PDB file of C-alpha atoms in Angstrom:
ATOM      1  CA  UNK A 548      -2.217  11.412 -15.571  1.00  0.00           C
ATOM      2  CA  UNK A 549      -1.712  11.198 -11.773  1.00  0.00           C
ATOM      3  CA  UNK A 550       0.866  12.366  -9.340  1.00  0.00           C
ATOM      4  CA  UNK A 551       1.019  12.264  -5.120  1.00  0.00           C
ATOM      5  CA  UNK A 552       3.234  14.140  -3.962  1.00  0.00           C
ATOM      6  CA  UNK A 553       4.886  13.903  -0.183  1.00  0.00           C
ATOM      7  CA  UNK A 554       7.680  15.438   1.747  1.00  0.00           C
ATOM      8  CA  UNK A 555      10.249  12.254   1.198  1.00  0.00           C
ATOM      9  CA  UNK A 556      12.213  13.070   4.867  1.00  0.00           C
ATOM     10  CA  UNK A 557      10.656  15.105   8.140  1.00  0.00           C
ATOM     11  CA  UNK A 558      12.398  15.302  11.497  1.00  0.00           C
ATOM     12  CA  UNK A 559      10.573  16.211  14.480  1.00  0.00           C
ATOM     13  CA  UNK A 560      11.295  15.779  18.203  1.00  0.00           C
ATOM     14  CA  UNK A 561       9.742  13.417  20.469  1.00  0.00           C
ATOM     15  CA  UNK A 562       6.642  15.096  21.964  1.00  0.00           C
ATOM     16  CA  UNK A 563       5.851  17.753  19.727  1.00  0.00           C
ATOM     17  CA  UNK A 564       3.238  17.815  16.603  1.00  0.00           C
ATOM     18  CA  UNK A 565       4.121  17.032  13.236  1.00  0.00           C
ATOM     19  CA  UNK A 566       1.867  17.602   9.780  1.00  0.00           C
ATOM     20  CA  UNK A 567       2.820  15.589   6.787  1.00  0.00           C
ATOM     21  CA  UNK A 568       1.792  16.873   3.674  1.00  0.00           C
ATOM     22  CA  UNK A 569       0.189  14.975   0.762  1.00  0.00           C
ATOM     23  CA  UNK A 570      -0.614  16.590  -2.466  1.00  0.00           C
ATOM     24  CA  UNK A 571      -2.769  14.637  -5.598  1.00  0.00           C
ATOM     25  CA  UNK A 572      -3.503  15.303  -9.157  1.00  0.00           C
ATOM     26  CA  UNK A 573      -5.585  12.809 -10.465  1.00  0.00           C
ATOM     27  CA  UNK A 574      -8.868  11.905 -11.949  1.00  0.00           C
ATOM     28  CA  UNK A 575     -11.972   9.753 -10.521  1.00  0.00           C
ATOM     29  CA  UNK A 576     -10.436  10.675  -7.211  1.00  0.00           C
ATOM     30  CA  UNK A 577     -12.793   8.483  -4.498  1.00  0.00           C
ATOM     31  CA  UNK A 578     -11.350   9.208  -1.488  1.00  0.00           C
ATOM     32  CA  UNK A 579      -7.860   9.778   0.776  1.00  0.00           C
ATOM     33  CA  UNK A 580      -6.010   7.308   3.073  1.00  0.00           C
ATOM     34  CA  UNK A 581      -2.969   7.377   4.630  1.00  0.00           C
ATOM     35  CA  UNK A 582      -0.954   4.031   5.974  1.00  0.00           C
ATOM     36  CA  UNK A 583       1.985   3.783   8.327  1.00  0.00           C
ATOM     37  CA  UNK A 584       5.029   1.495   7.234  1.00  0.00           C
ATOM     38  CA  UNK A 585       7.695   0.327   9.388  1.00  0.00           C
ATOM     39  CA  UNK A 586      10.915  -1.185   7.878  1.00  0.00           C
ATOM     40  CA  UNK A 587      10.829  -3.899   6.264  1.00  0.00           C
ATOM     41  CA  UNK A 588       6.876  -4.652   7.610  1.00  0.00           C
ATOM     42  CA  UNK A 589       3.505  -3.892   5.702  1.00  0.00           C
ATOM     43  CA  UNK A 590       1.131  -0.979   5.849  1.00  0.00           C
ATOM     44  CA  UNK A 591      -1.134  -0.492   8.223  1.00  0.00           C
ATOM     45  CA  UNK A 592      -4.343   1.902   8.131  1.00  0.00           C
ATOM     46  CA  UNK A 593      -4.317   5.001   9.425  1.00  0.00           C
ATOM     47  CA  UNK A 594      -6.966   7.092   8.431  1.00  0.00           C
ATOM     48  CA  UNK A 595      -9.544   7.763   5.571  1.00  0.00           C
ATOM     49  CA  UNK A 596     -11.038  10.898   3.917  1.00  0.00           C
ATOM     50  CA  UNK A 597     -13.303  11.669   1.421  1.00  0.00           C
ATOM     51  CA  UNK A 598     -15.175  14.490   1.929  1.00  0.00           C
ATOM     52  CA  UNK A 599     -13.286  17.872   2.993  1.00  0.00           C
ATOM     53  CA  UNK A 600     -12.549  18.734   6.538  1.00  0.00           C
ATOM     54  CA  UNK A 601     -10.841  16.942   9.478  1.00  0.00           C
ATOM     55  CA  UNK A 602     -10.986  13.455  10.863  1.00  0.00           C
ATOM     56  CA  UNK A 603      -9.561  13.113  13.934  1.00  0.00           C
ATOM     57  CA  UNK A 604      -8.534   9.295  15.700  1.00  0.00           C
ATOM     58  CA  UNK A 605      -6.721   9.643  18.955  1.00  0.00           C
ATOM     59  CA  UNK A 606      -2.966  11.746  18.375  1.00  0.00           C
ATOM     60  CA  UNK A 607      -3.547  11.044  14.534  1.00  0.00           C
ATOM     61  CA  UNK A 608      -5.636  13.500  12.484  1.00  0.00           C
ATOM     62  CA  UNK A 609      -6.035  13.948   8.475  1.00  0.00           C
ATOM     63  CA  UNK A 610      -7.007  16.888   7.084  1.00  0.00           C
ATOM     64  CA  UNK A 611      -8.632  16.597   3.256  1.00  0.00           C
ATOM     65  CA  UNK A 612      -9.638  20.031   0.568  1.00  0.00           C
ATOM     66  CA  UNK A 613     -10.664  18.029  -2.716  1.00  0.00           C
ATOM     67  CA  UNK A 614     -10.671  21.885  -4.623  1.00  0.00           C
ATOM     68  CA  UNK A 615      -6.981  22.167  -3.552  1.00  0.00           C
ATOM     69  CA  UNK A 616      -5.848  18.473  -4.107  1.00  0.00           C
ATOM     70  CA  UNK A 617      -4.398  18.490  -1.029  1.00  0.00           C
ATOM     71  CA  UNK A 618      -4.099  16.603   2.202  1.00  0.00           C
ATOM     72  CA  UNK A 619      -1.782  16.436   5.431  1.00  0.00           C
ATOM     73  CA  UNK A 620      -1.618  13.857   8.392  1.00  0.00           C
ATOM     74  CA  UNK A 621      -0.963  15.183  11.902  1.00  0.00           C
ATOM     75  CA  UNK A 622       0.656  13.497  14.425  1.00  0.00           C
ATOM     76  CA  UNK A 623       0.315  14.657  17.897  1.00  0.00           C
ATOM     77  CA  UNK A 624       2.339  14.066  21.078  1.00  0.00           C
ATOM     78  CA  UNK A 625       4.891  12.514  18.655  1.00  0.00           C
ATOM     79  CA  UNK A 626       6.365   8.679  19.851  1.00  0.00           C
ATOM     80  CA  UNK A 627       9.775   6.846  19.233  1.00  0.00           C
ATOM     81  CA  UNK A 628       7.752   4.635  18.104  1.00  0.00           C
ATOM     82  CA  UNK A 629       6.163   6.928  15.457  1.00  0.00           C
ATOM     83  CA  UNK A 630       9.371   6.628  13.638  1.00  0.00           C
ATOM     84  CA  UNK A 631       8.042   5.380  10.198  1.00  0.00           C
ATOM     85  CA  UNK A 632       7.282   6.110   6.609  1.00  0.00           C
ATOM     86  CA  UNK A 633       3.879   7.566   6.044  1.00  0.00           C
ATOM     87  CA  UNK A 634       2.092   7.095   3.205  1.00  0.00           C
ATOM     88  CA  UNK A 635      -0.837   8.638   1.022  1.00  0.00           C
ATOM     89  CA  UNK A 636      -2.846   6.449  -0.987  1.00  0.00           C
ATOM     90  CA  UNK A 637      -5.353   8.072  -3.361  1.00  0.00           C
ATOM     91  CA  UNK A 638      -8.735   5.764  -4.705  1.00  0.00           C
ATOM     92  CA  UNK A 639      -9.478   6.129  -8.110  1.00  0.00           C
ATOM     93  CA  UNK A 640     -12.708   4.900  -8.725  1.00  0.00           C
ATOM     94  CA  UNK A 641     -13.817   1.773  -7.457  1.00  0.00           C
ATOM     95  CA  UNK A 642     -10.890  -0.322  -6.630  1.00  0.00           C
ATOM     96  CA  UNK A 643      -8.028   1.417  -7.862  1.00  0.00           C
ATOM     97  CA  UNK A 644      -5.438   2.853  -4.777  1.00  0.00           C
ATOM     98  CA  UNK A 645      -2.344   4.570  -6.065  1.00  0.00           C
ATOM     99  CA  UNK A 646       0.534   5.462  -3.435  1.00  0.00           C
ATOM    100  CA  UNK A 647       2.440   8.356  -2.926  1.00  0.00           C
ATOM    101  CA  UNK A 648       6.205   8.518  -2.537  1.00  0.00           C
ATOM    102  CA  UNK A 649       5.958   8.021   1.405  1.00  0.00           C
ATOM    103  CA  UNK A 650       7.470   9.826   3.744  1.00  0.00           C
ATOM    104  CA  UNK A 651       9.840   8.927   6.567  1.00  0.00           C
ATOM    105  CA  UNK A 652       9.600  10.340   9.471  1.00  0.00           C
ATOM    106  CA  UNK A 653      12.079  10.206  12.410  1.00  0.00           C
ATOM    107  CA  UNK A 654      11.454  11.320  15.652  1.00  0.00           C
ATOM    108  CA  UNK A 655      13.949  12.254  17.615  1.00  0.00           C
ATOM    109  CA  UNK A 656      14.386  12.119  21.593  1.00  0.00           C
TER     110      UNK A 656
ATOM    111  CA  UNK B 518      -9.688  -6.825  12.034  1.00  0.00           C
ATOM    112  CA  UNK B 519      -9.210  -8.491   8.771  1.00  0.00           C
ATOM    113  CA  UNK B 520      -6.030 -10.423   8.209  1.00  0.00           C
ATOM    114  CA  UNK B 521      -4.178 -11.092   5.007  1.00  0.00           C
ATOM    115  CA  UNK B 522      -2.178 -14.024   5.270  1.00  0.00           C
ATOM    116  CA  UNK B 523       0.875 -13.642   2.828  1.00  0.00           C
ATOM    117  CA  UNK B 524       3.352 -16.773   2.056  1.00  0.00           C
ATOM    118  CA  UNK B 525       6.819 -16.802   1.804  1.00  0.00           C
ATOM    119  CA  UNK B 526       8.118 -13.914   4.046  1.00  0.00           C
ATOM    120  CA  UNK B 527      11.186 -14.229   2.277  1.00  0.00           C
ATOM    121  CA  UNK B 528      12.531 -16.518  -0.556  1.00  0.00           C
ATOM    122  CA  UNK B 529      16.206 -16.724  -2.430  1.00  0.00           C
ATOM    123  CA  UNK B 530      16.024 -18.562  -5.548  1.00  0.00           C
ATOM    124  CA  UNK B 531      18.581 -18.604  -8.985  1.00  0.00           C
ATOM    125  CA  UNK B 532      18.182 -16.875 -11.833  1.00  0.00           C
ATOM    126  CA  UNK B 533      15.905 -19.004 -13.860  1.00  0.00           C
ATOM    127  CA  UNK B 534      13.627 -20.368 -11.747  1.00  0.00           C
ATOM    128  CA  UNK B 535       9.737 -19.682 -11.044  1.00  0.00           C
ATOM    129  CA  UNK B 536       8.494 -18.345  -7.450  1.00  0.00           C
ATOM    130  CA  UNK B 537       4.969 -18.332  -5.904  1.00  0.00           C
ATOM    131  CA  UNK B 538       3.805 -16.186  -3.785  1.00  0.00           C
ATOM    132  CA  UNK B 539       0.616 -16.844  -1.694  1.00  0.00           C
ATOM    133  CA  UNK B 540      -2.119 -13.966  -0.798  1.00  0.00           C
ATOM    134  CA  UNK B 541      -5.107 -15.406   1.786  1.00  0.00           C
ATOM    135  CA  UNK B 542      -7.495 -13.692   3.439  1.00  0.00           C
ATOM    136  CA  UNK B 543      -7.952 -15.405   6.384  1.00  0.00           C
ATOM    137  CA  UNK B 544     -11.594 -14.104   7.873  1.00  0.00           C
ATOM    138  CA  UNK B 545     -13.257 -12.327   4.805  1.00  0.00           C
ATOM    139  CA  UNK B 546     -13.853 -13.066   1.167  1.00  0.00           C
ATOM    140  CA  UNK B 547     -12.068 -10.834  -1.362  1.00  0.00           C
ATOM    141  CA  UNK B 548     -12.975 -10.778  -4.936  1.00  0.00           C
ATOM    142  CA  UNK B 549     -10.641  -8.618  -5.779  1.00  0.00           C
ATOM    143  CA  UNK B 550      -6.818  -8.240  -4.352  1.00  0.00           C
ATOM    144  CA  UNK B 551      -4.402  -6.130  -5.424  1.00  0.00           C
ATOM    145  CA  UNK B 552      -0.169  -6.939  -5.657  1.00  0.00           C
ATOM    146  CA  UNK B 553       2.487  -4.007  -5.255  1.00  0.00           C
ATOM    147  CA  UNK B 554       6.432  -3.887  -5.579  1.00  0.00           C
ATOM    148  CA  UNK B 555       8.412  -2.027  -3.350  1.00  0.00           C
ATOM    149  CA  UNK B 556      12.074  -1.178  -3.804  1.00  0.00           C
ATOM    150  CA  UNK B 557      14.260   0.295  -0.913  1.00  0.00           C
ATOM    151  CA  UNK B 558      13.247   3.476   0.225  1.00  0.00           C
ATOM    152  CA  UNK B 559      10.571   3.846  -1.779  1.00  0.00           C
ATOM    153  CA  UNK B 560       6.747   3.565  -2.161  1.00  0.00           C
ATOM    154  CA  UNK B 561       4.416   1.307  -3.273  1.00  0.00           C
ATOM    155  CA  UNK B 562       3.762   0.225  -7.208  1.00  0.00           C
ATOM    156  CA  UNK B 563       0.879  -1.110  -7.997  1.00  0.00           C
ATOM    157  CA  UNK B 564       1.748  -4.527 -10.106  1.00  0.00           C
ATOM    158  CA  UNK B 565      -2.009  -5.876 -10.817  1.00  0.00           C
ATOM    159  CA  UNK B 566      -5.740  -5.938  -9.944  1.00  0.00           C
ATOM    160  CA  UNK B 567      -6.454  -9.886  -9.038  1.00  0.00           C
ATOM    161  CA  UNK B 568     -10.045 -10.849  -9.889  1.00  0.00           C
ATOM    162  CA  UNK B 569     -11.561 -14.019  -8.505  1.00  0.00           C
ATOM    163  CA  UNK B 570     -12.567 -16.320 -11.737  1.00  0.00           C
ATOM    164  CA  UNK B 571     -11.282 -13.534 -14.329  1.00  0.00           C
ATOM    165  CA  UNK B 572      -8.034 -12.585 -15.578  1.00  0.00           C
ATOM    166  CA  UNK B 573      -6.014 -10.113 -13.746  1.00  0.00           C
ATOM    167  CA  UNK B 574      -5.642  -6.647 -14.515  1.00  0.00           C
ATOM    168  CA  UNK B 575      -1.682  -5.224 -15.467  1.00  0.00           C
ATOM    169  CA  UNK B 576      -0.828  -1.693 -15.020  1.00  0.00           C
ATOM    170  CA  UNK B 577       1.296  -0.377 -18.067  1.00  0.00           C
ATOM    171  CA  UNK B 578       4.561  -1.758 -17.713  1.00  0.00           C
ATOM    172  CA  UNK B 579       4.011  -4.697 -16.455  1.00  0.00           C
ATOM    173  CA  UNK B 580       4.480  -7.713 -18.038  1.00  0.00           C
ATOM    174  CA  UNK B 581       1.557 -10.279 -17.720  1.00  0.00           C
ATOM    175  CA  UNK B 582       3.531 -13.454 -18.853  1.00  0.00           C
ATOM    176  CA  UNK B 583       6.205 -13.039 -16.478  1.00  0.00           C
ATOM    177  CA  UNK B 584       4.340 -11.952 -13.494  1.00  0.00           C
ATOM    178  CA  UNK B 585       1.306 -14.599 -13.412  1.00  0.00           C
ATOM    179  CA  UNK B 586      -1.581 -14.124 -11.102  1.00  0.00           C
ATOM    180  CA  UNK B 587      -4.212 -16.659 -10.287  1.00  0.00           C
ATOM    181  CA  UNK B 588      -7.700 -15.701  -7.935  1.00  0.00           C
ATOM    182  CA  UNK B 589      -9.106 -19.063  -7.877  1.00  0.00           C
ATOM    183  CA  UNK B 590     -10.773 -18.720  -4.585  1.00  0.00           C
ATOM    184  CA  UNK B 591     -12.564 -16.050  -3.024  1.00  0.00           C
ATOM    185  CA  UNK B 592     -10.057 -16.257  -0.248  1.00  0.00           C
ATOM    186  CA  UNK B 593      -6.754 -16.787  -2.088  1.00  0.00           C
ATOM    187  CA  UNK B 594      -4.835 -15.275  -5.188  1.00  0.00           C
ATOM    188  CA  UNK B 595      -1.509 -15.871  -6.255  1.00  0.00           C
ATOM    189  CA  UNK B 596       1.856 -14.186  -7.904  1.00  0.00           C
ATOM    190  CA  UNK B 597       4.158 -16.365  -9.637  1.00  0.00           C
ATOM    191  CA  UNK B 598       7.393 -14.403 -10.660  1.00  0.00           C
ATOM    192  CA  UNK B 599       8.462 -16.587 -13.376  1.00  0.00           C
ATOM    193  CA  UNK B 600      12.143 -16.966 -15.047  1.00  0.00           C
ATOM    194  CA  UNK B 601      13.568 -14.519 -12.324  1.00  0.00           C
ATOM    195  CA  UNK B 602      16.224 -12.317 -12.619  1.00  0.00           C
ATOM    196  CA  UNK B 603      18.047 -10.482 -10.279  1.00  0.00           C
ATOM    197  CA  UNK B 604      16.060  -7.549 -10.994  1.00  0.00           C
ATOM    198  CA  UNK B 605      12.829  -8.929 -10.248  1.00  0.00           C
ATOM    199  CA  UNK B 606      14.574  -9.240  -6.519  1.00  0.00           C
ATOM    200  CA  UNK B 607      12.287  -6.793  -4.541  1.00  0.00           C
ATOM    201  CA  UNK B 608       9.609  -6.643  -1.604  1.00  0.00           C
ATOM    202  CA  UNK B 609       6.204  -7.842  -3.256  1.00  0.00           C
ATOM    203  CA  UNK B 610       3.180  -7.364  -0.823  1.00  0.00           C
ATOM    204  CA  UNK B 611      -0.665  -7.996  -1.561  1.00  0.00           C
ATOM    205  CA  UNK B 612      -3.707  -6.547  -0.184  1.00  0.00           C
ATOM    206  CA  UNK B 613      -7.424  -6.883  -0.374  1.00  0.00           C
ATOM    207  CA  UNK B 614     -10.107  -4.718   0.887  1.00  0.00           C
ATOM    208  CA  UNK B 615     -12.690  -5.210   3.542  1.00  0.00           C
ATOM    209  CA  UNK B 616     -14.968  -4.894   3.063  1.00  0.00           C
ATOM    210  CA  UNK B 617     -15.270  -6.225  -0.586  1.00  0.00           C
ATOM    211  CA  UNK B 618     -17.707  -3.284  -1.810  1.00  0.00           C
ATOM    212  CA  UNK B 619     -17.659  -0.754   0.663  1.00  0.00           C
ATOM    213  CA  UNK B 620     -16.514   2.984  -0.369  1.00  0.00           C
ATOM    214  CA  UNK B 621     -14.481   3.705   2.204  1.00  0.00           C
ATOM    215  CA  UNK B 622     -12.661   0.286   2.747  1.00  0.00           C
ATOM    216  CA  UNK B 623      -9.151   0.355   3.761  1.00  0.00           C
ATOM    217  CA  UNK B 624      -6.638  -1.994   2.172  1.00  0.00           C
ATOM    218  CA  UNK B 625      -5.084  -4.648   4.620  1.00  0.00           C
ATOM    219  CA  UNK B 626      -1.653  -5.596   3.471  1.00  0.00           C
ATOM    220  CA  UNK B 627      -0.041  -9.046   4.149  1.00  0.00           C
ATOM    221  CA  UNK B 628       3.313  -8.596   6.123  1.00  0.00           C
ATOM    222  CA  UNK B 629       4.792  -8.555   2.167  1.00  0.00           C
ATOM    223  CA  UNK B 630       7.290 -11.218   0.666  1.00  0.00           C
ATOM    224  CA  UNK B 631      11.360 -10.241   0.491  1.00  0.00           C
ATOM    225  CA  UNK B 632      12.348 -11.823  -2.944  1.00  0.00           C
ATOM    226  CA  UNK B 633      15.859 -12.120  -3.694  1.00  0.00           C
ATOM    227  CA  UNK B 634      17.244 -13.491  -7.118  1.00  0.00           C
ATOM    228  CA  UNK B 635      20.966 -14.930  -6.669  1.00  0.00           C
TER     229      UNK B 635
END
């Protein structure tokens, strides 16, 4: 089977440095990415991993360990704006992308 | 960036009655695009796999006859909730990758499709 896991609520304060977890069980696992959602509005790409260690794009990192099934997004210098749900997407295979439960973040002034 | 073009934002129709819902990439080909469900507060559930000049592939638990996909063109697929019910009211979005066959190709979503069955 399969299973992504995420925090479902964080709270963090505008400024600081959040790190949303994201933890997978599946098979044919072919990579990591993680979308931000506004309400009511589409994803949008964040970031992408595949092979272990950090990837790092302006105040947003990921972090990915394929052994531990196990990823986290980190948001630095944290926004109003940043107010969102987060999500985890793991590829299966060639075209398959399953979500995790998301995670909504609000950040606080 | 690649744009997917997604048609209705929003629709109400009555129980009974058949809905389409339009997926277009507007600056790439995609062979393949992909339709999720979303209810309230939660993530995304992936509906089918949309092949260009195949049939479309159902995830368990979804119901082929009622939720009709068409890829007739490399650049546009379709979703056709027919017979609605109220509980097919929901926010449907598609995606497609670009590029087509690359590894590490990030879905783009269309701004998603607010369905709501009176």
């Amino acid at each position: 089977g399969q299973n992504i896991d995420q925090p479902t609520e964080m709270t963090a304060t505008e400024g600081a440095i959040v790190q949303i977890n994201c933890t997978y069980q599946t098979s044919g696992f072919n990579g990591l990415f993680w979308y931000q959602q506004h309400a009511g509005e589409a994803p949008t790409f964040l970031s992408y991993n595949v092979l272990d260690g950090l990837e790092e794009k302006g105040r947003f990192s990921s972090f990915l360990s394929r052994s531990k099934g196990y990823s986290y997004l980190l948001l630095k210098e944290l926004q109003m704006k940043d107010s969102a749900s987060y999500l985890c997407a793991v590829k299966r295979g060639t075209y398959k992308y399953i979500f995790g439960t998301g995670t909504r973040l609000k950040v606080l002034a | 960036g690649a744009v997917v073009s997604q048609h209705p934002s929003w629709v109400i129709c009555k129980s009974g009655t058949s809905v389409k819902i339009e997926c277009r990439s507007l600056d790439f080909q995609a062979t393949t695009m992909f339709w999720y469900r979303q209810f309230p507060k939660q993530s995304l559930m992936l509906m089918a796999t949309s092949n260009e000049g195949s049939k479309a592939t159902y995830e368990q638990g979804v119901e082929k006859d009622k939720f009709l996909i068409n890829h007739a063109s490399l650049t546009l697929s379709t979703l056709t909730v027919t017979s609605a019910h109220p509980e097919d009211s929901s926010f449907y979005i598609c995606s497609a990758r670009d590029p087509p066959q690359g590894n590490n190709s990030p879905l783009h979503f269309g701004n998603g499709t607010r369905l709501t069955v009176t």
